[in-house]
PDB file of C-alpha atoms in Angstrom:
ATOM      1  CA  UNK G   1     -14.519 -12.986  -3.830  1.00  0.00           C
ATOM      2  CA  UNK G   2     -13.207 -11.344  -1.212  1.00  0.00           C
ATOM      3  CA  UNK G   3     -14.687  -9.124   1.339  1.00  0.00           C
ATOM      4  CA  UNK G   4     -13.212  -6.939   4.589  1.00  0.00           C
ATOM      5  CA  UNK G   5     -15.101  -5.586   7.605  1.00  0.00           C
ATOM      6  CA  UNK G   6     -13.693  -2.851  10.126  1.00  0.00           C
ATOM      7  CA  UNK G   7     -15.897  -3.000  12.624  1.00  0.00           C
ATOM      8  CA  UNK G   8     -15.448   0.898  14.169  1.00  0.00           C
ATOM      9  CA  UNK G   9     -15.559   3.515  11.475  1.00  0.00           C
ATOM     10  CA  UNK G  10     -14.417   5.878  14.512  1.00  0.00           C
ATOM     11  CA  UNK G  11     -12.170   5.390  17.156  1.00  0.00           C
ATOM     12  CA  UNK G  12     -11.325   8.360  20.355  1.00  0.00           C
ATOM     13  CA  UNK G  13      -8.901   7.781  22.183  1.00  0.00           C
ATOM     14  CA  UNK G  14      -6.727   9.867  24.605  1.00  0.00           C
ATOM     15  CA  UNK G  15      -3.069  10.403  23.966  1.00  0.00           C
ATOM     16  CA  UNK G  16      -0.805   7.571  25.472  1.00  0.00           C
ATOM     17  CA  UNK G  17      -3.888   4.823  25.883  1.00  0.00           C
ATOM     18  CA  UNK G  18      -3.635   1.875  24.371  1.00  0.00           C
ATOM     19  CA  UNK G  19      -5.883   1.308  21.215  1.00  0.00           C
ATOM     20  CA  UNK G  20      -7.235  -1.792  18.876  1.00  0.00           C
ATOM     21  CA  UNK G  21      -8.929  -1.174  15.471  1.00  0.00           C
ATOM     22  CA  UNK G  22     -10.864  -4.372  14.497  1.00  0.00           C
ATOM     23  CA  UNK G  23     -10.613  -5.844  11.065  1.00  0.00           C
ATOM     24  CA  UNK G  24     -12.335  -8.818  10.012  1.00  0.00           C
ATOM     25  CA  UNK G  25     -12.149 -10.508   6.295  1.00  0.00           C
ATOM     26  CA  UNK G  26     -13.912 -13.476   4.286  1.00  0.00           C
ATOM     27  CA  UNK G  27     -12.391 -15.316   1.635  1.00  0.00           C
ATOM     28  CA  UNK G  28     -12.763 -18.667   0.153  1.00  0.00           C
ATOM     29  CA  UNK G  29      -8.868 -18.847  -1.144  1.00  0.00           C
ATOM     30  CA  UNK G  30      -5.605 -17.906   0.725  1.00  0.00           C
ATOM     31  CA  UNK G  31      -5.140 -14.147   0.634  1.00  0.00           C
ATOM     32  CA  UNK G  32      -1.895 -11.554   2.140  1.00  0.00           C
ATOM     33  CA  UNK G  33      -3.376  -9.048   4.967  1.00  0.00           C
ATOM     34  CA  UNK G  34      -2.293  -5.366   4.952  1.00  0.00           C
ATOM     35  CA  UNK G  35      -3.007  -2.281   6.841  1.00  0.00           C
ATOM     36  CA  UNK G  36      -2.704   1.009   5.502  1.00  0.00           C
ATOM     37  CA  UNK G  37      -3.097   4.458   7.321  1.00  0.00           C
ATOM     38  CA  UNK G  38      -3.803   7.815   5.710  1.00  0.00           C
ATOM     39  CA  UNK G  39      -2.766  10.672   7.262  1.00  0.00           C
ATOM     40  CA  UNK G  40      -4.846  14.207   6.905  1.00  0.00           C
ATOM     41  CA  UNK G  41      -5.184  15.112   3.105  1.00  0.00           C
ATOM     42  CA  UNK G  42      -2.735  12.661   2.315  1.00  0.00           C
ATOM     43  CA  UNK G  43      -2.693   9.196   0.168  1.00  0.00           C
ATOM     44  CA  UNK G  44      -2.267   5.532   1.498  1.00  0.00           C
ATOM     45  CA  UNK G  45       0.879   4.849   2.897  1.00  0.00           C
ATOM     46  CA  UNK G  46       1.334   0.505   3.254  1.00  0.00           C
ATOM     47  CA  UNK G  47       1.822   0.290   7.748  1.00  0.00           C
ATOM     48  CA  UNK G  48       2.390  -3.321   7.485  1.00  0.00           C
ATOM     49  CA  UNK G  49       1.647  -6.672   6.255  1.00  0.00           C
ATOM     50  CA  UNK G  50       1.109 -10.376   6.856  1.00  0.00           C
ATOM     51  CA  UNK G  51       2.042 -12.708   4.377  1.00  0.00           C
ATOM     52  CA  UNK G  52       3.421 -16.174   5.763  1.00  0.00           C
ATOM     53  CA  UNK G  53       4.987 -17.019   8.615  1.00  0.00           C
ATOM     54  CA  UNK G  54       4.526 -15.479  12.202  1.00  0.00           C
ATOM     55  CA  UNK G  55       1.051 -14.629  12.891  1.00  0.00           C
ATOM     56  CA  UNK G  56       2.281 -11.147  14.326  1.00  0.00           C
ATOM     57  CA  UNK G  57       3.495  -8.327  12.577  1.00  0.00           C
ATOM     58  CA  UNK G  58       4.904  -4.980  13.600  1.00  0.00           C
ATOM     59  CA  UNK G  59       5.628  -1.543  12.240  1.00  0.00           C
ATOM     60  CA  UNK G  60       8.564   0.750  12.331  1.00  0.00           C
ATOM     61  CA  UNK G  61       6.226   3.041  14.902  1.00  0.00           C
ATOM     62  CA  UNK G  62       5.013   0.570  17.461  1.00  0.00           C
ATOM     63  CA  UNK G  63       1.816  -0.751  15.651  1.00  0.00           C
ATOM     64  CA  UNK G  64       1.354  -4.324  15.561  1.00  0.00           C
ATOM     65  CA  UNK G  65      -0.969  -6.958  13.648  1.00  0.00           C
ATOM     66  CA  UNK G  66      -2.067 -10.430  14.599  1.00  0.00           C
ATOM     67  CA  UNK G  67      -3.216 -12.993  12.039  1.00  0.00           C
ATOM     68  CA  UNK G  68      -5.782 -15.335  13.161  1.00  0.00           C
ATOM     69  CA  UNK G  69      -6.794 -17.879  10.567  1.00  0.00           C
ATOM     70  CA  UNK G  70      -9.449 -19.381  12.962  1.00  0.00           C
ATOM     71  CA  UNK G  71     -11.612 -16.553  13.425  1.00  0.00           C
ATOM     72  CA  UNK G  72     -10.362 -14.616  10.289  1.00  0.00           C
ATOM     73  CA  UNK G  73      -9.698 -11.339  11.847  1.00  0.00           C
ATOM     74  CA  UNK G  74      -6.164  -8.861  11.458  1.00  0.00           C
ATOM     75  CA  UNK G  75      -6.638  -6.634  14.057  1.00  0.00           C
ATOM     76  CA  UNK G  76      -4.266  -3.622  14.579  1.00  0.00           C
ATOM     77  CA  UNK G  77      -3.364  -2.426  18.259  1.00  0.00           C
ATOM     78  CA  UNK G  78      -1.061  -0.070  19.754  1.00  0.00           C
ATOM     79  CA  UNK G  79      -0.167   0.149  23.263  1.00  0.00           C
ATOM     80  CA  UNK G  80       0.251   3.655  23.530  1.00  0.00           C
ATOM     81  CA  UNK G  81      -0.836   6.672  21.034  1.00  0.00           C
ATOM     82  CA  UNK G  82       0.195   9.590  20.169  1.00  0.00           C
ATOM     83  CA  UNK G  83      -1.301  13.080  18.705  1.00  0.00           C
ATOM     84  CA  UNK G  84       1.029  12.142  15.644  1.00  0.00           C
ATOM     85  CA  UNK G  85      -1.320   8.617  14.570  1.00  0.00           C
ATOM     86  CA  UNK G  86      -4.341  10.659  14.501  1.00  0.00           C
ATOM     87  CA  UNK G  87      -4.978   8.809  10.855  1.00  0.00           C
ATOM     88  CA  UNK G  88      -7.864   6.858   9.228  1.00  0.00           C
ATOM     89  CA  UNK G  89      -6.958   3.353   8.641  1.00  0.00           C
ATOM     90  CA  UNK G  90      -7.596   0.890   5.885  1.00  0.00           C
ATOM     91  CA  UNK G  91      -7.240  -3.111   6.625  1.00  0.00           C
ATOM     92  CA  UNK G  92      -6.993  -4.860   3.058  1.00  0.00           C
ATOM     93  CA  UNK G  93      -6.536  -8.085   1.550  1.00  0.00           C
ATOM     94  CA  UNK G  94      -5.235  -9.375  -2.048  1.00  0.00           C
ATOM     95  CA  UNK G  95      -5.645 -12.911  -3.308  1.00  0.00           C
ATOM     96  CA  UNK G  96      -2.529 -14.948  -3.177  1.00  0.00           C
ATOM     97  CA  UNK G  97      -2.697 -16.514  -6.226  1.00  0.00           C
ATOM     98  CA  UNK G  98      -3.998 -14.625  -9.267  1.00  0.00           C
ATOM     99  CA  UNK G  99      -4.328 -11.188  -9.948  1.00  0.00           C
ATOM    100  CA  UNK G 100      -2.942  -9.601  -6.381  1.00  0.00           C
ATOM    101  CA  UNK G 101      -5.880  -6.622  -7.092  1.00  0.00           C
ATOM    102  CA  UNK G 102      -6.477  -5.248  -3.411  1.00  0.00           C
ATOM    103  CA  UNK G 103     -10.227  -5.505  -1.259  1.00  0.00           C
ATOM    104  CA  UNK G 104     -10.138  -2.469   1.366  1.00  0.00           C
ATOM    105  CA  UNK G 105     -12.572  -2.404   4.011  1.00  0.00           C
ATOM    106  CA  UNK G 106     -14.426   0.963   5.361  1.00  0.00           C
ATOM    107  CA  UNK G 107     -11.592   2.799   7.047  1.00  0.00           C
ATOM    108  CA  UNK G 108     -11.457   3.643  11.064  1.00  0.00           C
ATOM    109  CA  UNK G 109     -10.669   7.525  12.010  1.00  0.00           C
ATOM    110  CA  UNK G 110      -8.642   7.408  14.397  1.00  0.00           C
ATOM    111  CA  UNK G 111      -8.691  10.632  16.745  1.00  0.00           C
ATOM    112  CA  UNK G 112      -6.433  10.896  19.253  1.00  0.00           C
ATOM    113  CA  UNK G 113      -7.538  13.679  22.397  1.00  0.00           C
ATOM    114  CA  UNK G 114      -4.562  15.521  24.475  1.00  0.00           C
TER     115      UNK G 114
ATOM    116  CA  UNK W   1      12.020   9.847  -7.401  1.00  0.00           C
ATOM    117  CA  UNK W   2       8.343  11.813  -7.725  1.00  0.00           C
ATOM    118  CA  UNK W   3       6.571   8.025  -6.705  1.00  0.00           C
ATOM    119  CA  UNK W   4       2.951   8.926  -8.038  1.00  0.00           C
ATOM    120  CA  UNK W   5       2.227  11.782  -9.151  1.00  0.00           C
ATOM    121  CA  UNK W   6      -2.217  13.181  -9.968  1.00  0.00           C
ATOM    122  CA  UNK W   7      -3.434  15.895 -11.926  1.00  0.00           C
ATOM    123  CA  UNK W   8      -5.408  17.972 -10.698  1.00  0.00           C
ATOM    124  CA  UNK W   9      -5.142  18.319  -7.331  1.00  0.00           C
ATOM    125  CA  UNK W  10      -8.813  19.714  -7.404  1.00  0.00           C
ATOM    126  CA  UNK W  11     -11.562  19.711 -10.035  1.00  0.00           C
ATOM    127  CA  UNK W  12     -14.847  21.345  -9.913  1.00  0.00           C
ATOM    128  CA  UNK W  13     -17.329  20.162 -12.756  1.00  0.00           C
ATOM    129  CA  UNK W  14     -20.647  21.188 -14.016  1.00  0.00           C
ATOM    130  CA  UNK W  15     -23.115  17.895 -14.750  1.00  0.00           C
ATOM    131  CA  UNK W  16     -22.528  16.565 -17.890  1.00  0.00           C
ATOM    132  CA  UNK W  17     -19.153  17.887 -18.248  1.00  0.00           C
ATOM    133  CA  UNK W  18     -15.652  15.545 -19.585  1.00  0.00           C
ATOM    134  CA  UNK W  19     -11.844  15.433 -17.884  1.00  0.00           C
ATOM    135  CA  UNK W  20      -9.417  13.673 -17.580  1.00  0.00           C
ATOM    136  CA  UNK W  21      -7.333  12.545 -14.567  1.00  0.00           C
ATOM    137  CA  UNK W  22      -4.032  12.159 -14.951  1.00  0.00           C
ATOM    138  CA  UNK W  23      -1.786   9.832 -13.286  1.00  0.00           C
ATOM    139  CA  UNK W  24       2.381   9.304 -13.979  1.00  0.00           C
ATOM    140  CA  UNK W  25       4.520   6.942 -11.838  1.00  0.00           C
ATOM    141  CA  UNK W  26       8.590   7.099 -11.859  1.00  0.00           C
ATOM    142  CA  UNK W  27       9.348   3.887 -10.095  1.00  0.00           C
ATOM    143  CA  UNK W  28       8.951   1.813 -13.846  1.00  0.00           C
ATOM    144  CA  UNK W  29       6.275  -0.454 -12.288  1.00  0.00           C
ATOM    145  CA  UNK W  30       4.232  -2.460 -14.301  1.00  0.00           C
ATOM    146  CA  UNK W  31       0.937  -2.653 -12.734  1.00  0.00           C
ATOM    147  CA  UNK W  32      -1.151   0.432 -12.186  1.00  0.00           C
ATOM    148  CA  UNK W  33      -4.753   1.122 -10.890  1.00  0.00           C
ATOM    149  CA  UNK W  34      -7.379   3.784  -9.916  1.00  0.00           C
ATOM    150  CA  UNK W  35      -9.513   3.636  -6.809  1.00  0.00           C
ATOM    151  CA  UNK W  36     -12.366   6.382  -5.711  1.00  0.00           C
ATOM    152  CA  UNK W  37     -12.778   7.033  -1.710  1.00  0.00           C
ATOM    153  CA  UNK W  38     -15.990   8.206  -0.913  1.00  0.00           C
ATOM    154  CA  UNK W  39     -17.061   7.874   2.948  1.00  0.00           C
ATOM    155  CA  UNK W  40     -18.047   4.761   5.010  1.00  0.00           C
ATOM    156  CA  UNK W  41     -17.128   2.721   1.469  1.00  0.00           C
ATOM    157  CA  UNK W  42     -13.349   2.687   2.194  1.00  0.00           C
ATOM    158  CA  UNK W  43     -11.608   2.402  -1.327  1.00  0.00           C
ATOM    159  CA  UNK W  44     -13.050   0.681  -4.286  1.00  0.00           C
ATOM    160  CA  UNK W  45     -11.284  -0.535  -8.083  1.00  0.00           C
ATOM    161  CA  UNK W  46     -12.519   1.352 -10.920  1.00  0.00           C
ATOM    162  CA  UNK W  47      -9.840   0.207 -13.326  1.00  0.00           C
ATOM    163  CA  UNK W  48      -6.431  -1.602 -13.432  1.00  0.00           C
ATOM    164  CA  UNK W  49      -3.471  -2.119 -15.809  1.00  0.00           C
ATOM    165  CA  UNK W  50      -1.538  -5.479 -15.238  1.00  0.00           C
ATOM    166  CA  UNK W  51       0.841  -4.437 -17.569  1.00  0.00           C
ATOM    167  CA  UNK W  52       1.323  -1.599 -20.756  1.00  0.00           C
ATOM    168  CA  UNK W  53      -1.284  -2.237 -23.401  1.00  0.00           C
ATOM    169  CA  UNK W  54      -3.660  -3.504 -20.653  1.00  0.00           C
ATOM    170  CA  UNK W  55      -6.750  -2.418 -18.518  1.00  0.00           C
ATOM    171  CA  UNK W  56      -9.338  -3.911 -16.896  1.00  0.00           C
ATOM    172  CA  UNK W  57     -13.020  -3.373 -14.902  1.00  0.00           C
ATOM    173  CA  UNK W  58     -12.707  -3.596 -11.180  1.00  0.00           C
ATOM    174  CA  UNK W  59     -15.432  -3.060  -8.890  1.00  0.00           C
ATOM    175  CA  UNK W  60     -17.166   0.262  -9.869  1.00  0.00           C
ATOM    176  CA  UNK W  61     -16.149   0.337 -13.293  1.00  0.00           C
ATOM    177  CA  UNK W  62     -19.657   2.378 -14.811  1.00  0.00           C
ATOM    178  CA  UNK W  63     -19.569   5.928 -16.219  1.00  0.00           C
ATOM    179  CA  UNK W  64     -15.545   5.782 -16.557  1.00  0.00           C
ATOM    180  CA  UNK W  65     -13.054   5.220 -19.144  1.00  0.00           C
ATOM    181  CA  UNK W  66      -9.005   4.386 -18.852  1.00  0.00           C
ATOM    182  CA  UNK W  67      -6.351   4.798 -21.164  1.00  0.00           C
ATOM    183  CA  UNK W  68      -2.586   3.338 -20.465  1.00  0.00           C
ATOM    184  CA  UNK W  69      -0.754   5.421 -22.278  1.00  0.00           C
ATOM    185  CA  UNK W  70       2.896   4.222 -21.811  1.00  0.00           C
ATOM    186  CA  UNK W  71       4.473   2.406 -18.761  1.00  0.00           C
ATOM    187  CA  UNK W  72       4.399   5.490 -17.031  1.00  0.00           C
ATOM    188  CA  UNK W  73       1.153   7.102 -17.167  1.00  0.00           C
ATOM    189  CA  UNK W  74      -2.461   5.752 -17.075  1.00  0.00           C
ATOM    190  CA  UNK W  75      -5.117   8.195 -17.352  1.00  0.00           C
ATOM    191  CA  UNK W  76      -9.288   8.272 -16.384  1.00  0.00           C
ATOM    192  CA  UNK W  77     -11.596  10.062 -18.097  1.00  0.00           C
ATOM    193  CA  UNK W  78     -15.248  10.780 -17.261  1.00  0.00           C
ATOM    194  CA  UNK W  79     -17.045  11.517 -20.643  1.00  0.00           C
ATOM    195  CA  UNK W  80     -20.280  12.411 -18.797  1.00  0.00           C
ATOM    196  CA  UNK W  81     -19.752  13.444 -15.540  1.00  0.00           C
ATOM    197  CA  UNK W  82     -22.683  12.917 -12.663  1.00  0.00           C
ATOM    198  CA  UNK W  83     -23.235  14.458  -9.188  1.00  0.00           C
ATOM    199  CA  UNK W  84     -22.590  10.721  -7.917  1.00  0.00           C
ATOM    200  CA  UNK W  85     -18.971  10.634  -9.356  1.00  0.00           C
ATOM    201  CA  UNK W  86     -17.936  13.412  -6.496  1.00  0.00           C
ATOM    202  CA  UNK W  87     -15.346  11.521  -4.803  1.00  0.00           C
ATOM    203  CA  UNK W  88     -11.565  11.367  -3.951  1.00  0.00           C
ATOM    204  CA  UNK W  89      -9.960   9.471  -6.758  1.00  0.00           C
ATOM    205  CA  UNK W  90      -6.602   7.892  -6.376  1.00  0.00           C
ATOM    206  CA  UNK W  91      -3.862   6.317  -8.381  1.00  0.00           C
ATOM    207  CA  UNK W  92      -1.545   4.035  -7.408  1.00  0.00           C
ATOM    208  CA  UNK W  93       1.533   1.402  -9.276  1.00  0.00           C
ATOM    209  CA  UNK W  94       2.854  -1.638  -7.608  1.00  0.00           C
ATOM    210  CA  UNK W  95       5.832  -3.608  -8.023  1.00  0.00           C
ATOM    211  CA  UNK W  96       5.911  -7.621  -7.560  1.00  0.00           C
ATOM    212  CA  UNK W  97       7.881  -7.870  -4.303  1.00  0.00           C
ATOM    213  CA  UNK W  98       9.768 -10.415  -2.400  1.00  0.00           C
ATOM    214  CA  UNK W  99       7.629 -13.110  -0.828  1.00  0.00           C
ATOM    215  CA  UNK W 100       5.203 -12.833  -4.183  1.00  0.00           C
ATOM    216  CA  UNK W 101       2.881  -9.642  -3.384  1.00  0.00           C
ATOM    217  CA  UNK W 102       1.976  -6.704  -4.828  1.00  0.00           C
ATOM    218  CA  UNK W 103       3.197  -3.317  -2.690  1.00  0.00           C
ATOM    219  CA  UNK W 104       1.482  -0.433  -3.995  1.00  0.00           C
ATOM    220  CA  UNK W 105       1.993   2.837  -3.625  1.00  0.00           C
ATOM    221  CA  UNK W 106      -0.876   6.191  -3.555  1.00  0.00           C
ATOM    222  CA  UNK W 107      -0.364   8.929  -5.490  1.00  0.00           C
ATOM    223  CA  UNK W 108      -1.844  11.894  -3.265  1.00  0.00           C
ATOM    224  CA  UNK W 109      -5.332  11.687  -4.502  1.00  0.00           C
ATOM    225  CA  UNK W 110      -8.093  13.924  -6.709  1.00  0.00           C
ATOM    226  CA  UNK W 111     -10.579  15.764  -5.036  1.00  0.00           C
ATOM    227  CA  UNK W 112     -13.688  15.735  -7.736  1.00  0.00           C
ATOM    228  CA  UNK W 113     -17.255  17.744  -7.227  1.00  0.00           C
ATOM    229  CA  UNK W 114     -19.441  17.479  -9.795  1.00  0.00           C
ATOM    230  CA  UNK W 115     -22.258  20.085  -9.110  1.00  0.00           C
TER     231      UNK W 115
END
């Protein structure tokens, strides 16, 4: 089975800091890494994935990911935010092989302060 | 294209009560699923369709039923509802992409009380 830990359910930052929302994840088979982010009375929308290759990953809107195997962690960072991310975000996994059902972990609010 | 579309947006039950959630996707996936959010628990699997004609448990599967209907639609129905089945509930399809994983996508979510 798989299981996923965000480590901060909440998150304040001001606008333009840099931020990092921790995600941690235990599996005993090979599994694809995802981060979603909800916006305010909104669904899921996918922000990006890792699934092979290089262990960093970006978005379209200056998020990025880094994959690292060794300490099993997929930790999301941003160096600058704006009003506009003020989200909660969901770090998943899925199973590689096998039914590709997805494991979300507790969500972080993100709240970004003018 | 609608993506995923929910009905209601909003329900308000009395315990003991039955609905139905609806759920319709337009992008001919295969695979199609319903999650509940509740706070500090992220999003958990009630029930999943791999394909038309299937459905399975996931996680939190008690006190719910699911019906796939058609490729399109998959429905869940509370027969008996309970205070502790207030939640957000959300559909979502996928589609087998590229690189061998499943992208799904959210329909805009449920908001149930049960009173």
């Amino acid at each position: 089975a798989q299981s996923v830990t965000q480590l901060d359910s909440q998150v304040p930052v001001f606008e333009e800091a840099p931020v990092e929302l921790r995600c941690n994840y235990s599996s005993s088979v090979s599994v694809y890494l995802f981060w979603y982010v909800q916006y305010p009375n909104q669904g899921l929308q996918l922000l990006l994935k890792y699934l092979s290759g290089s262990t960093l990953v970006e978005s379209i809107n200056g998020f990025e990911a880094e994959f690292n195997k060794s300490q099993t962690s997929f930790h999301l960072r941003k160096p600058s935010v704006h009003i506009s991310d003020t989200a909660e975000y969901f770090c998943a996994v899925s199973r590689i092989q096998g039914a590709q059902k997805l494991v979300f972990g507790q969500g972080t609010r993100l709240t970004i302060n003018p | 294209n609608a993506g995923v579309t929910q009905t209601p947006k909003f329900q308000v039950l009395k315990t003991g009560q039955s609905m139905t959630l609806q759920c319709a996707q337009d992008m001919n996936h295969n695979s199609m699923y319903w999650y509940r959010q509740d706070p500090g628990m992220g999003l958990r699997l009630i029930y999943y369709s791999a394909s038309e004609g299937t459905t399975d448990k996931g996680e939190v599967p008690n006190g719910y039923n699911v019906s796939r209907l058609n490729k399109r639609e998959f429905s869940l129905r509370l027969e008996s509802a309970a205070p502790s089945q207030t939640s957000v509930y959300f559909c979502a399809s996928s589609v087998r992409i590229a690189g061998g994983y499943n992208e799904q996508f959210f329909g805009p979510g449920t908001r149930l009380t049960v009173l």
